[in-house]
Coordinates of C-alpha atoms in Angstrom, one line a residue:
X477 CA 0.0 0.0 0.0
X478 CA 1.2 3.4 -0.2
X479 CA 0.7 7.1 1.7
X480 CA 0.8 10.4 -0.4
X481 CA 2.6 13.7 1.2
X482 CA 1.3 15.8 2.8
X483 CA 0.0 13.4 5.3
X484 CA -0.9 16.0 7.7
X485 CA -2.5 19.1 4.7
X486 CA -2.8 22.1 5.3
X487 CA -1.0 24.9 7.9
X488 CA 0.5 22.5 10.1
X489 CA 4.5 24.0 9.4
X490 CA 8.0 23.1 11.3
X491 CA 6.5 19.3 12.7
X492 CA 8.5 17.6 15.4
X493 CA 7.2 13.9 17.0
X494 CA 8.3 11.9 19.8
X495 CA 7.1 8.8 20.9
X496 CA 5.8 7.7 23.8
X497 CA 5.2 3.7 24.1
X498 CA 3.2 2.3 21.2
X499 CA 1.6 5.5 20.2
X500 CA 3.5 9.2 18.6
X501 CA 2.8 12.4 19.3
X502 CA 3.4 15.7 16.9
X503 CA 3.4 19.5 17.3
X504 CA 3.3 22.4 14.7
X505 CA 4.1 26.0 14.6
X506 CA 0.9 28.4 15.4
X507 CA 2.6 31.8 14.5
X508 CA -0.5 34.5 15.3
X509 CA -3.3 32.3 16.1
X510 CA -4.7 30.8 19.5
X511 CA -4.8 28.4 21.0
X512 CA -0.9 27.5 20.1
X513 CA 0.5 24.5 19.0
X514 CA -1.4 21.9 17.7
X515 CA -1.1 18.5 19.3
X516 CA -1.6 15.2 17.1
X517 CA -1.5 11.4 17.9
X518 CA -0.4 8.8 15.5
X519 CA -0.3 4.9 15.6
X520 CA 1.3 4.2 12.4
X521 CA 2.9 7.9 11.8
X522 CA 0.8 8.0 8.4
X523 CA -2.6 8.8 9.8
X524 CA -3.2 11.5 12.4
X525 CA -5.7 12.8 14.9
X526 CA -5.8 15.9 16.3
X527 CA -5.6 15.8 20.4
X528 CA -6.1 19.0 21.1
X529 CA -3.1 22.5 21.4
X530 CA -0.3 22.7 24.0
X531 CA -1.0 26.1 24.9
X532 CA -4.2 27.0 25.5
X533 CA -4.6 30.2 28.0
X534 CA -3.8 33.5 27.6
X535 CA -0.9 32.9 30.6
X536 CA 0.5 30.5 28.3
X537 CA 0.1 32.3 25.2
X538 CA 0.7 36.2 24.8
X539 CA 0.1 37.1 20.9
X540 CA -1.0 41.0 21.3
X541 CA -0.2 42.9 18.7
X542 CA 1.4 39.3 16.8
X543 CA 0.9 39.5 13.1
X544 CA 1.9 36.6 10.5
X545 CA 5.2 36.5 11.2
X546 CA 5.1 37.0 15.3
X547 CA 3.8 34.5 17.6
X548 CA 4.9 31.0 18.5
X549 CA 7.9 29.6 15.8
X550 CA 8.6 26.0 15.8
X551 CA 8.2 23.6 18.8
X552 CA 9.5 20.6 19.5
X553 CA 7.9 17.8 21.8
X554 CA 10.0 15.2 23.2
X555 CA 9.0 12.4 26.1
X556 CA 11.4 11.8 29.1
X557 CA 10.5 9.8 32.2
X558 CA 6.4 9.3 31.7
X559 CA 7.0 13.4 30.8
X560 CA 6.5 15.1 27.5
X561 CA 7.7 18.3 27.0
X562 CA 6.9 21.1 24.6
X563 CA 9.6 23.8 24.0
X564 CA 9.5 26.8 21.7
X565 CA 9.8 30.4 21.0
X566 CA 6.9 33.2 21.4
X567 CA 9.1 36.1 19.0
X568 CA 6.6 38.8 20.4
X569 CA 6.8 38.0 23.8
X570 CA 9.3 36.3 26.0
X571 CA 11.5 34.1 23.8
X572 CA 12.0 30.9 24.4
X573 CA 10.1 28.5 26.8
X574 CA 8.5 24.8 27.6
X575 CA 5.8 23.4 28.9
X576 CA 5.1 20.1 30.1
X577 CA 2.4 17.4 31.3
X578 CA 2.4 14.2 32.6
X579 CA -1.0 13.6 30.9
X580 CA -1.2 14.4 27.3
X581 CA -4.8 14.6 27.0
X582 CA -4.8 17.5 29.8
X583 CA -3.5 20.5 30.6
X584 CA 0.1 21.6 30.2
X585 CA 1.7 23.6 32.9
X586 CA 2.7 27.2 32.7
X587 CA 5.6 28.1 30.8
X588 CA 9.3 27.7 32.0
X589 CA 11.8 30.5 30.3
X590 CA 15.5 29.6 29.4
X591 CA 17.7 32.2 28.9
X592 CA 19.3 31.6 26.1
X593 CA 18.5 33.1 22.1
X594 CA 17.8 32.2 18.9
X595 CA 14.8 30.2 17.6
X596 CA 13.8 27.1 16.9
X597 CA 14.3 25.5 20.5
X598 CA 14.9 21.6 20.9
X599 CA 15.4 19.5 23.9
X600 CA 17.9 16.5 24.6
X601 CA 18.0 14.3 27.5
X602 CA 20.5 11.6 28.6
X603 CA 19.9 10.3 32.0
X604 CA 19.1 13.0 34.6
X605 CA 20.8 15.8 32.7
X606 CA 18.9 17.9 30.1
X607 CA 20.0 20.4 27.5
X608 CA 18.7 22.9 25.3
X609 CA 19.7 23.6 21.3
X610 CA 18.3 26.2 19.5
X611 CA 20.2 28.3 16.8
X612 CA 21.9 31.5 17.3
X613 CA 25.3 33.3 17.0
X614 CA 28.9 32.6 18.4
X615 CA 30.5 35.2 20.1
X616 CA 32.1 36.6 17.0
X617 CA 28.8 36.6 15.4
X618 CA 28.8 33.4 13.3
X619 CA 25.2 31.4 12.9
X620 CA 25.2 28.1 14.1
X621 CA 23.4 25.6 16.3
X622 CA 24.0 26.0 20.5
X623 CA 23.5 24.5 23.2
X624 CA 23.3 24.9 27.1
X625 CA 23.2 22.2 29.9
X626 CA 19.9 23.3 32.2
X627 CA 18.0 22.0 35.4
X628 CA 14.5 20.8 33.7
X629 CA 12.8 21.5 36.7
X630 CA 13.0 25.7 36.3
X631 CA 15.2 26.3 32.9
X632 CA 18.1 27.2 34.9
X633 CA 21.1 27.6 32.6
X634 CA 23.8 25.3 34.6
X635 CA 26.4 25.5 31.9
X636 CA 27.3 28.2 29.4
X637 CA 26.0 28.3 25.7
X638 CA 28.6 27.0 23.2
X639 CA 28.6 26.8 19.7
X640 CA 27.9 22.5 19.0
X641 CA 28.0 22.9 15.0
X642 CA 28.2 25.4 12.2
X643 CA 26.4 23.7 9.2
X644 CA 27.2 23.1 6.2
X645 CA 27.6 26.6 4.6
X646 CA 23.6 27.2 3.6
X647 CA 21.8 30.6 4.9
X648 CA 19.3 30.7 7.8
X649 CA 20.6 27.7 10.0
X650 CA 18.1 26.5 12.2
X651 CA 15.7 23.9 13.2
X652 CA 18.5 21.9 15.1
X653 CA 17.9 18.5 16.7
X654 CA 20.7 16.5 18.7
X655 CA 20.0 12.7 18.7
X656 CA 21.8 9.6 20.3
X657 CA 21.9 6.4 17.9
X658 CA 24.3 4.1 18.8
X659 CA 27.8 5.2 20.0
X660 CA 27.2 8.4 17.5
X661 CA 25.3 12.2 18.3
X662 CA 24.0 13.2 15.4
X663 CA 23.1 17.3 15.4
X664 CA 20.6 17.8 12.3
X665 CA 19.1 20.9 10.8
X666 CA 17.7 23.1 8.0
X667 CA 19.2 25.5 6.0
X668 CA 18.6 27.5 2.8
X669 CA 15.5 29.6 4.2
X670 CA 12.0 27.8 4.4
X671 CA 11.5 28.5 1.0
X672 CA 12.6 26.8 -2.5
X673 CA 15.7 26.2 -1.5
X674 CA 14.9 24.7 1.9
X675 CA 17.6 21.4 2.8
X676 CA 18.4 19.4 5.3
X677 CA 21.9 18.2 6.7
X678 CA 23.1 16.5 9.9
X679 CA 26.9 16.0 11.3
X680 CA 28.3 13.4 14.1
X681 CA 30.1 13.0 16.7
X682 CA 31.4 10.5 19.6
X683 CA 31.2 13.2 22.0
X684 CA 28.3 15.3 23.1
X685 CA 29.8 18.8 22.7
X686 CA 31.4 17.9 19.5
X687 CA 33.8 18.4 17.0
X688 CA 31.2 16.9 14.8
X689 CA 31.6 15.5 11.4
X690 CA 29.5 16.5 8.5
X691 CA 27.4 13.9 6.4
X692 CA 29.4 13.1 2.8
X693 CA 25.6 13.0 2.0
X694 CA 24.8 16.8 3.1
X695 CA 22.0 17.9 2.1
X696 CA 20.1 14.3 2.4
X697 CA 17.0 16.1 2.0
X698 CA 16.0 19.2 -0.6
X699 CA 13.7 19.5 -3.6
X700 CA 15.6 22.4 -4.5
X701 CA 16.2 21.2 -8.0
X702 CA 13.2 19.4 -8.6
X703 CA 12.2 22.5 -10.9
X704 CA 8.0 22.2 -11.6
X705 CA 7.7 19.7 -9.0
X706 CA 4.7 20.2 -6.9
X707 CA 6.2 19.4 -3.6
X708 CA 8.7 22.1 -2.7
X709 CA 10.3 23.8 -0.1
X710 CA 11.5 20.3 2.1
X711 CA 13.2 20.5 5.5
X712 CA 12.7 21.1 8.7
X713 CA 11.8 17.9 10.5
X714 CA 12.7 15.2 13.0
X715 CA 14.0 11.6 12.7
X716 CA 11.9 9.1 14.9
X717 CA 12.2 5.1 14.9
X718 CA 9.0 3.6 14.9
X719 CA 7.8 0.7 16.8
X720 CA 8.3 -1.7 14.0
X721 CA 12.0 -0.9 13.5
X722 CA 10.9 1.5 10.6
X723 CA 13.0 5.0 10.8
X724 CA 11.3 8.0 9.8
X725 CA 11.7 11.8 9.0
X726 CA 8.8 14.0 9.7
X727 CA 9.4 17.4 8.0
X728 CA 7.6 20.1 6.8
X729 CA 6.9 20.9 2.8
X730 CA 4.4 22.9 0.7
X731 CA 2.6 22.2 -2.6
X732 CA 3.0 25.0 -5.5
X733 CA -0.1 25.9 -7.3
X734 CA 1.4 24.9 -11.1
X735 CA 4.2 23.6 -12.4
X736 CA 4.9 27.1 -13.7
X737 CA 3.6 28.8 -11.3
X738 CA 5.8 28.7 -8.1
X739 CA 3.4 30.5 -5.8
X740 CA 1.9 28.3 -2.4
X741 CA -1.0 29.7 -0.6
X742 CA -1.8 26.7 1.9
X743 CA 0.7 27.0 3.8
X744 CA 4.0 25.0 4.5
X745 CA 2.2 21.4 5.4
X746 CA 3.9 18.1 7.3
X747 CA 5.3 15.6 5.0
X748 CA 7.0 11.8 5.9
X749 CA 9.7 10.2 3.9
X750 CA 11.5 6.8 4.9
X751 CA 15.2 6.8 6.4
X752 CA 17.4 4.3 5.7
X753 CA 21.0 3.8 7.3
X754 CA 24.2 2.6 6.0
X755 CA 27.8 2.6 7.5
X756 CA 26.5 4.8 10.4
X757 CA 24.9 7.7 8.4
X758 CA 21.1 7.9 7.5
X759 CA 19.7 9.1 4.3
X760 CA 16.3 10.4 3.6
X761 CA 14.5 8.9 0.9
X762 CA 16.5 9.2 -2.1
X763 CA 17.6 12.6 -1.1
X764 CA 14.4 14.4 -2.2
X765 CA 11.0 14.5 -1.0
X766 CA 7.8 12.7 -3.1
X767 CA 4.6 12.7 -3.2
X768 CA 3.8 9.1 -3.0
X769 CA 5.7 5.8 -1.0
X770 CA 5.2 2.8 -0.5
X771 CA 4.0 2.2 3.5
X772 CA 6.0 -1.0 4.8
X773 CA 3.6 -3.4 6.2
X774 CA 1.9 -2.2 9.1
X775 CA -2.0 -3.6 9.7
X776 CA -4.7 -1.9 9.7
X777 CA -3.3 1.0 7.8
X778 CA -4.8 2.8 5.1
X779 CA -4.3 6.6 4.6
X780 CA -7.4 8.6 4.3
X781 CA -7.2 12.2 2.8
X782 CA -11.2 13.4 1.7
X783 CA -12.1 16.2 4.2
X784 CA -15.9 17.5 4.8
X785 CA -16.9 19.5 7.5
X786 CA -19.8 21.1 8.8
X787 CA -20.8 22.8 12.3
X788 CA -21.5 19.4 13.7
X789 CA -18.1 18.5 12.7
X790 CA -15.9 21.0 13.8
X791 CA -14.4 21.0 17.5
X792 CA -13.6 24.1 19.5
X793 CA -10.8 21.8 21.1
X794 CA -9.2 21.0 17.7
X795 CA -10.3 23.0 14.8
X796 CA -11.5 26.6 15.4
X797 CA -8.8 29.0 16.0
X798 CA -8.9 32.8 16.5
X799 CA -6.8 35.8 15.7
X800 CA -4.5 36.5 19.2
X801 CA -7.1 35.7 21.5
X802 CA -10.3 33.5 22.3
X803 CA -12.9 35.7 23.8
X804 CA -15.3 32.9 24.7
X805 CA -18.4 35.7 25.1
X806 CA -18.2 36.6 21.0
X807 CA -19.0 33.2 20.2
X808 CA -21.6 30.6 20.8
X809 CA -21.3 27.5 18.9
X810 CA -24.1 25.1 18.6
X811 CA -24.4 21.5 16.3
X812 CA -25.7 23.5 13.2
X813 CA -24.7 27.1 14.3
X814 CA -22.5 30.1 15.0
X815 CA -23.2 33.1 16.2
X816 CA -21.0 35.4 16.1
X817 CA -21.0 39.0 18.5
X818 CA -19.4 41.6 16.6
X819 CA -15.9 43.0 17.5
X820 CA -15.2 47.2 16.2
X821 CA -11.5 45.5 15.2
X822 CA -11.7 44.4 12.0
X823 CA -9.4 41.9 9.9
X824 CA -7.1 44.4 8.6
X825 CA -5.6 45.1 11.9
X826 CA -3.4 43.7 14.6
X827 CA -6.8 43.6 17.2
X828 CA -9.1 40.9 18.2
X829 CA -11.7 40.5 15.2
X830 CA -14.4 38.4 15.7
X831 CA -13.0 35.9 13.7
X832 CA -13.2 31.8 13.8
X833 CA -11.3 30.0 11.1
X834 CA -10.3 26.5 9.9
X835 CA -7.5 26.0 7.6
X836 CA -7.8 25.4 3.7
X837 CA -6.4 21.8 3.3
X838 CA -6.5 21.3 -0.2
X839 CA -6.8 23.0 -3.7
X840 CA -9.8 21.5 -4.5
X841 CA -12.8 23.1 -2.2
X842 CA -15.9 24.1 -1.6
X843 CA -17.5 26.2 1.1
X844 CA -21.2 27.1 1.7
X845 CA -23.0 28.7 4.1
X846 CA -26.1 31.0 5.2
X847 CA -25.8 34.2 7.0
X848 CA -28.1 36.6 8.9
X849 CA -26.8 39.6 9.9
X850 CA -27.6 43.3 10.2
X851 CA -23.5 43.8 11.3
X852 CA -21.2 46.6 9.2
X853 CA -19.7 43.5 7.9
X854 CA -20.6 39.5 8.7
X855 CA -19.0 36.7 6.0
X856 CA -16.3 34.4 5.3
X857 CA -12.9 35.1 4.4
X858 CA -10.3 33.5 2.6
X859 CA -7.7 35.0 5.1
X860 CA -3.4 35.1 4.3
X861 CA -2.8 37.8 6.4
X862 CA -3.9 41.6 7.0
X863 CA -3.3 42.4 4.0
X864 CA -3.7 40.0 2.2
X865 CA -7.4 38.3 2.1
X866 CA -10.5 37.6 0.0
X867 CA -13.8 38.6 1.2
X868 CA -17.5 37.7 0.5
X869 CA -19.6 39.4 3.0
X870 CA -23.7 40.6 4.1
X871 CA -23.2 44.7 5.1
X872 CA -26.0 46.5 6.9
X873 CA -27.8 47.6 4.0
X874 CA -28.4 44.3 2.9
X875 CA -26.1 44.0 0.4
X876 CA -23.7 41.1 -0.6
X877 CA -19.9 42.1 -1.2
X878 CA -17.1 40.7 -2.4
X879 CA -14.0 42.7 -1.9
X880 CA -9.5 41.9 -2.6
X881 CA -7.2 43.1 -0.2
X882 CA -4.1 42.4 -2.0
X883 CA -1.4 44.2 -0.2
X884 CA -1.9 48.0 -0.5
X885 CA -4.9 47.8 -2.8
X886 CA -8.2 47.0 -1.1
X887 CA -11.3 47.5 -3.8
X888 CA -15.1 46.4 -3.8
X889 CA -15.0 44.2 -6.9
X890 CA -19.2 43.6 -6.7
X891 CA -21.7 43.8 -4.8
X892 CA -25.9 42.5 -4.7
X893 CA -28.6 44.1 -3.4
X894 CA -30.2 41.1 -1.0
X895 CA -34.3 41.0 -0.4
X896 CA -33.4 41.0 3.3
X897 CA -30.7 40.6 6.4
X898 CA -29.8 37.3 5.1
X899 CA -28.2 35.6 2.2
X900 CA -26.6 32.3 0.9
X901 CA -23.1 32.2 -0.4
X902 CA -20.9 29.8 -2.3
X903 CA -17.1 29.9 -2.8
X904 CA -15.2 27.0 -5.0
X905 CA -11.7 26.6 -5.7
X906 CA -9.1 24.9 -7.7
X907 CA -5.0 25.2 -7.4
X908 CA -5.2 28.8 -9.6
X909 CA -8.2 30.4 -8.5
X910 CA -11.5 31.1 -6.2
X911 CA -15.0 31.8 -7.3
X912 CA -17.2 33.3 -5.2
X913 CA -21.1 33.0 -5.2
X914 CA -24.8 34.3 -3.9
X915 CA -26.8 30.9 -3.6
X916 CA -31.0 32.1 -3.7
X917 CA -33.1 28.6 -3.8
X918 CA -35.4 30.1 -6.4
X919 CA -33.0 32.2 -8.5
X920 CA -29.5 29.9 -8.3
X921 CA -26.1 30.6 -8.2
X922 CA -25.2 34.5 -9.1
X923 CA -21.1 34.5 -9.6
X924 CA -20.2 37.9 -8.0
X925 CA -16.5 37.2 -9.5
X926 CA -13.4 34.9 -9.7
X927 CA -9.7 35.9 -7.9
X928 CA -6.2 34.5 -8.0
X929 CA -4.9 32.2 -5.5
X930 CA -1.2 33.3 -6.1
X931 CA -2.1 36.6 -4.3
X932 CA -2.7 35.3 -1.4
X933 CA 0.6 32.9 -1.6
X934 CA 3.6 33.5 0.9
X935 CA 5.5 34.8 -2.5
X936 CA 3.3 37.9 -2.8
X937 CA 2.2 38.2 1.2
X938 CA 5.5 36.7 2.6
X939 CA 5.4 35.6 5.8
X940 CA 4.8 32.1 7.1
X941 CA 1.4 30.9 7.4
X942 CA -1.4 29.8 5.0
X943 CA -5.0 30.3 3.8
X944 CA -7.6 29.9 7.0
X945 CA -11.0 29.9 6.0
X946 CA -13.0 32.4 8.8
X947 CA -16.2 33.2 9.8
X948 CA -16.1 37.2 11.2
X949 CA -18.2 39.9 12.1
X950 CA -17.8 43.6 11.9
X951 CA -19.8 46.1 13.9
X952 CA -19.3 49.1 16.3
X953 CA -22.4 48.4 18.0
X954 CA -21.8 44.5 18.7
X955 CA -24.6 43.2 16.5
X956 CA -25.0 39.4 16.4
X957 CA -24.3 37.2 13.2
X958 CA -25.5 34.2 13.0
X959 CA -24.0 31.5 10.0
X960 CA -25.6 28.0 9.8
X961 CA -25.6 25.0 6.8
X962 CA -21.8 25.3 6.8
X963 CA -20.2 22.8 4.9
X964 CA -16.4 22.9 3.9
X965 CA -15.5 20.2 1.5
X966 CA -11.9 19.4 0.0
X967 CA -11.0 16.8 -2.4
X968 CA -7.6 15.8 -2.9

C-alpha cells in the first residue's frame, strides 16, 4: 500500500514527534493564532488525529499585537521519564520556553523561560541531565546551532552556551535536533531559508559537545532542484524510529499551485519520507522528497485524505482558531450554528476581530454557508494575512460584497442588493483560482467574481502561514451574526 505527502495538509508547518510507548505524538508552529500548538497522535505515523493545542490560556500564550510572522515559531515535543515536553519560541513576547504534562490529553503547565536566544528551540535528554539547542550566533557573530546544559525542573542555565556545530555553509541555519543512535550524536538541521531552497543536513560525533563531522551526504533532503515539482520547499523535521524498526523523517513541505507557477497559498504542510541507514549515516528517501511511497507493512493502515466538514463536525478543542485571542463571550457555537457577536476590530488590523477560522487543506474546495446579519460587515474570508485576504460578505444595507485586499490595494469588486438581512453564499476553488457565489433557492447561483490564489501565496504576502478559512463579524455596536448550513468540503 502506499501514503501520499502531505499526510498532515494544510497549515500545520516546522512538525516535530516523539514517541511515547506504542503511540507518537506531533506538534506544529501556530505563529499568530490561539490556541498555540497543535497536538496530534499517530499509531502508524501516516494517519493522524488531532488531540487537542499545547497552549491554551492567555498565561501561556501572549500574541497581542502578533501579526503573520510573530507569535509561536517551531516547537518541538519530546517524552522523558512518563514526561513530555513542549519547548518553543513566542518572537513577540518572551523568547523561548517549555511546557510540560504528565498527561497528554490535559492541561500543560505554565511556561518555564530559558535564557538563552535564537529560535527554533529543541530538547535532549540523557539520564538526569537535560540540555537545550536552538540556533543562534557565536561570540564573534557566526550562525550556528547551540547549546546549554539546564536543570528541567526551572530552565536554569547550569552551563554556558557553546557553539555545537556550524552547518554546512547554507543561509538561515536552524531547526536543530541533537539525537543519540548508537555510539554516535547526530546534530541535524535546516538550511537555505524555508523557502525553495529549503535542505536538510546533519553531522556526528562521539562526543556530546562535539567536533562533529559532517554527512558526505549533506543535504540528504532538498527539492531544490526538482524544478516544476509540486512538492517544494522540504526541511525542517525530526528523525523518529517507529515501533516496527521502521525510521522515519517527519518534515515540513508545501505544494506550489502549477508547475509554472511557483506560488503556495496553503501554507508549509507536514510531510513523511523513509530513512534508511548505511555505515552509520542515514539518508532520507533518495535525497528528495515525493509525493507518494510505499508504507511498509503495518495492519490496519490505510491513509485517508477526503475532508468535509460542517458545524456538527468542527471542534472548538481541535479546529476553530482565533486571531491573538479567544474571547469565549463573542461566540456561541451550537451543532448547526455560529453566532457570532461583533468586534469594532476588524481583519485588517493587529486587534481581536471576531473571527473563527479552519485551515484550507486542499486545492480542490468548496464552502457554503447562510448568513443573517444586520452587522457593518458579517462573511467568510479567505484570510493570508492583513493584508492579504479575500472577502464575501452581508453589510448593513443588505447588500452582498465581495472585496480583494491584495497588499496595499483594497477594492469592492461587486456587490448585490439582497431581499433581506440574510443571504446564501458559495465559494469553490481549484489550485489557480477562487470563485465566489450568492446561492437564492429560487433564482440559483449569481457568480459575483473569480480571484487569483497566487495573491494570497507567501510569494506575494510573505510571511509564514497559509489560507484559513473564517467566519467574522464587523460592527461598532456589537450586533449578532448568526452563520448555519456550513459545509467545507476538499478533495484531494
Amino acid at each position: 500500500m502506499k501514503y501520499k505527502n502531505p499526510i498532515v495538509r494544510g497549515m500545520y508547518p516546522d512538525p516535530s514527534v516523539c514517541r511515547a510507548g506504542d503511540k507518537y505524538y506531533m506538534v506544529c508552529s501556530t505563529f499568530q493564532y490561539f490556541p498555540g500548538v497543535p497536538l496530534f497522535e499517530s499509531e502508524d505515523m501516516v494517519n493522524w488525529k488531532q488531540i487537542g493545542h499545547c497552549l491554551t490560556g492567555t498565561s501561556q500564550l501572549e500574541l497581542n499585537g502578533a501579526g503573520t510572522t510573530g507569535g509561536i515559531y517551531a516547537p518541538t515535543i519530546r517524552y522523558n521519564n512518563g514526561r513530555f515536553y513542549m519547548v518553543t519560541t513566542n518572537v513577540s513576547f518572551g523568547g523561548n520556553f517549555y511546557v510540560y504534562t504528565d498527561d497528554i490529553y490535559g492541561e500543560w503547565s505554565e511556561p518555564v523561560y530559558v535564557e538563552q536566544g535564537g529560535i527554533d528551540p529543541s530538547l535532549y535528554f540523557e539520564g538526569d541531565r537535560s540540555f537545550f539547542i536552538s540556533n543562534g550566533e557565536d561570540e564573534q557573530g557566526a550562525n550556528c546551532i547551540r547549546m546549554c546544559e539546564i536543570d528541567i525542573e526551572t530552565g536554569r542555565k547550569l552551563s554556558e552556551t557553546r557553539p555545537l556545530w556550524y552547518g554546512s555553509g547554507g543561509r538561515y541555519i536552524e531547526a536543530p535536533h541533537l539525537y543519540k543512535f548508537g555510539k554516535y550524536y547526530y546534530i541535524l538541521d535546516a538550511e537555505g531559508g524555508t523557502e525553495y531552497g529549503h535542505m536538510v543536513n546533519y553531522a556526528r560525533s562521539e562526543y556530546i559537545w562535539g567536533p562533529f563531522e559532517p554527512c558526505p551526504g549533506n543535504p540528504v533532503l532538498t527539492n531544490r532542484n526538482l524544478g516544476g515539482y509540486q512538492l517544494q520547499g522540504t526541511g525542517h523535521g525530526d528523525v523518529i524510529e517507529d515501533k516496527n524498526g521502521n525510521w522515519w523523517f517527519i518534515h515540513l513541505a508545501f505544494r506550489q499551485i502549477d508547475r509554472w507557477q511557483p506560488f503556495h497559498h496553503l501554507g508549509r504542510e507536514t510531510c513523511l519520507v523513509p530513512v534508511e541507514w548505511k555505515d552509520g549515516w542515514f539518508y532520507m528517501g533518495n535525497g528528495t522528497a515525493a509525493l507518494e511511497y510505499e508504507l511498509p507493512d503495518i495492519p490496519g493502515t490505510q491513509q485517508t485524505l477526503t475532508f468535509c466538514k460542517t458545524f456538527a463536525d468542527l471542534s472548538l478543542k481541535t479546529d476553530w482558531v482565533f486571531l491573538r485571542e479567544y474571547r469565549a463571550r463573542q461566540y456561541e457555537f451550537g451543532q448547526d450554528y455560529l453566532k457570532i457577536k461583533a468586534s469594532a476590530d476588524d481583519i485588517f488590523g493587529l486587534g481581536y476581530p471576531s473571527f473563527a477560522a479552519v485551515r484550507q487543506s486542499e486545492f480542490q474546495m468548496e464552502i457554503q454557508c447562510r448568513i443573517e446579519s444586520r452587522c457593518k460587515e458579517a462573511g467568510i474570508t479567505l484570510f493570508m494575512d492583513e493584508r492579504h485576504h479575500y472577502d464575501i460578505y452581508l453589510n448593513n444595507d443588505s447588500r452582498v460584497v465581495l472585496r480583494y485586499t491584495i497588499g496595499c490595494v483594497s477594492k469592492e469588486m461587486q456587490s448585490v442588493q439582497m431581499q433581506g438581512n440574510h443571504a446564501g453564499i458559495k465559494i469553490t476553488a481549484d489550485a489557480l483560482g477562487y470563485r465566489f457565489y450568492i446561492v437564492e433557492n429560487d433564482v440559483g447561483n449569481t457568480e459575483l467574481g473569480y480571484a487569483d490564489t497566487r495573491y494570497l501565496s507567501s510569494e506575494v504576502a510573505s510571511g509564514f502561514t497559509g489560507v484559513m478559512i473564517g467566519l467574522y463579524a464587523v460592527d461598532d455596536a456589537e450586533q449578532t451574526a448568526v452563520f448555519t448550513d456550513l459545509r467545507i468540503s476538499h478533495d484531494e
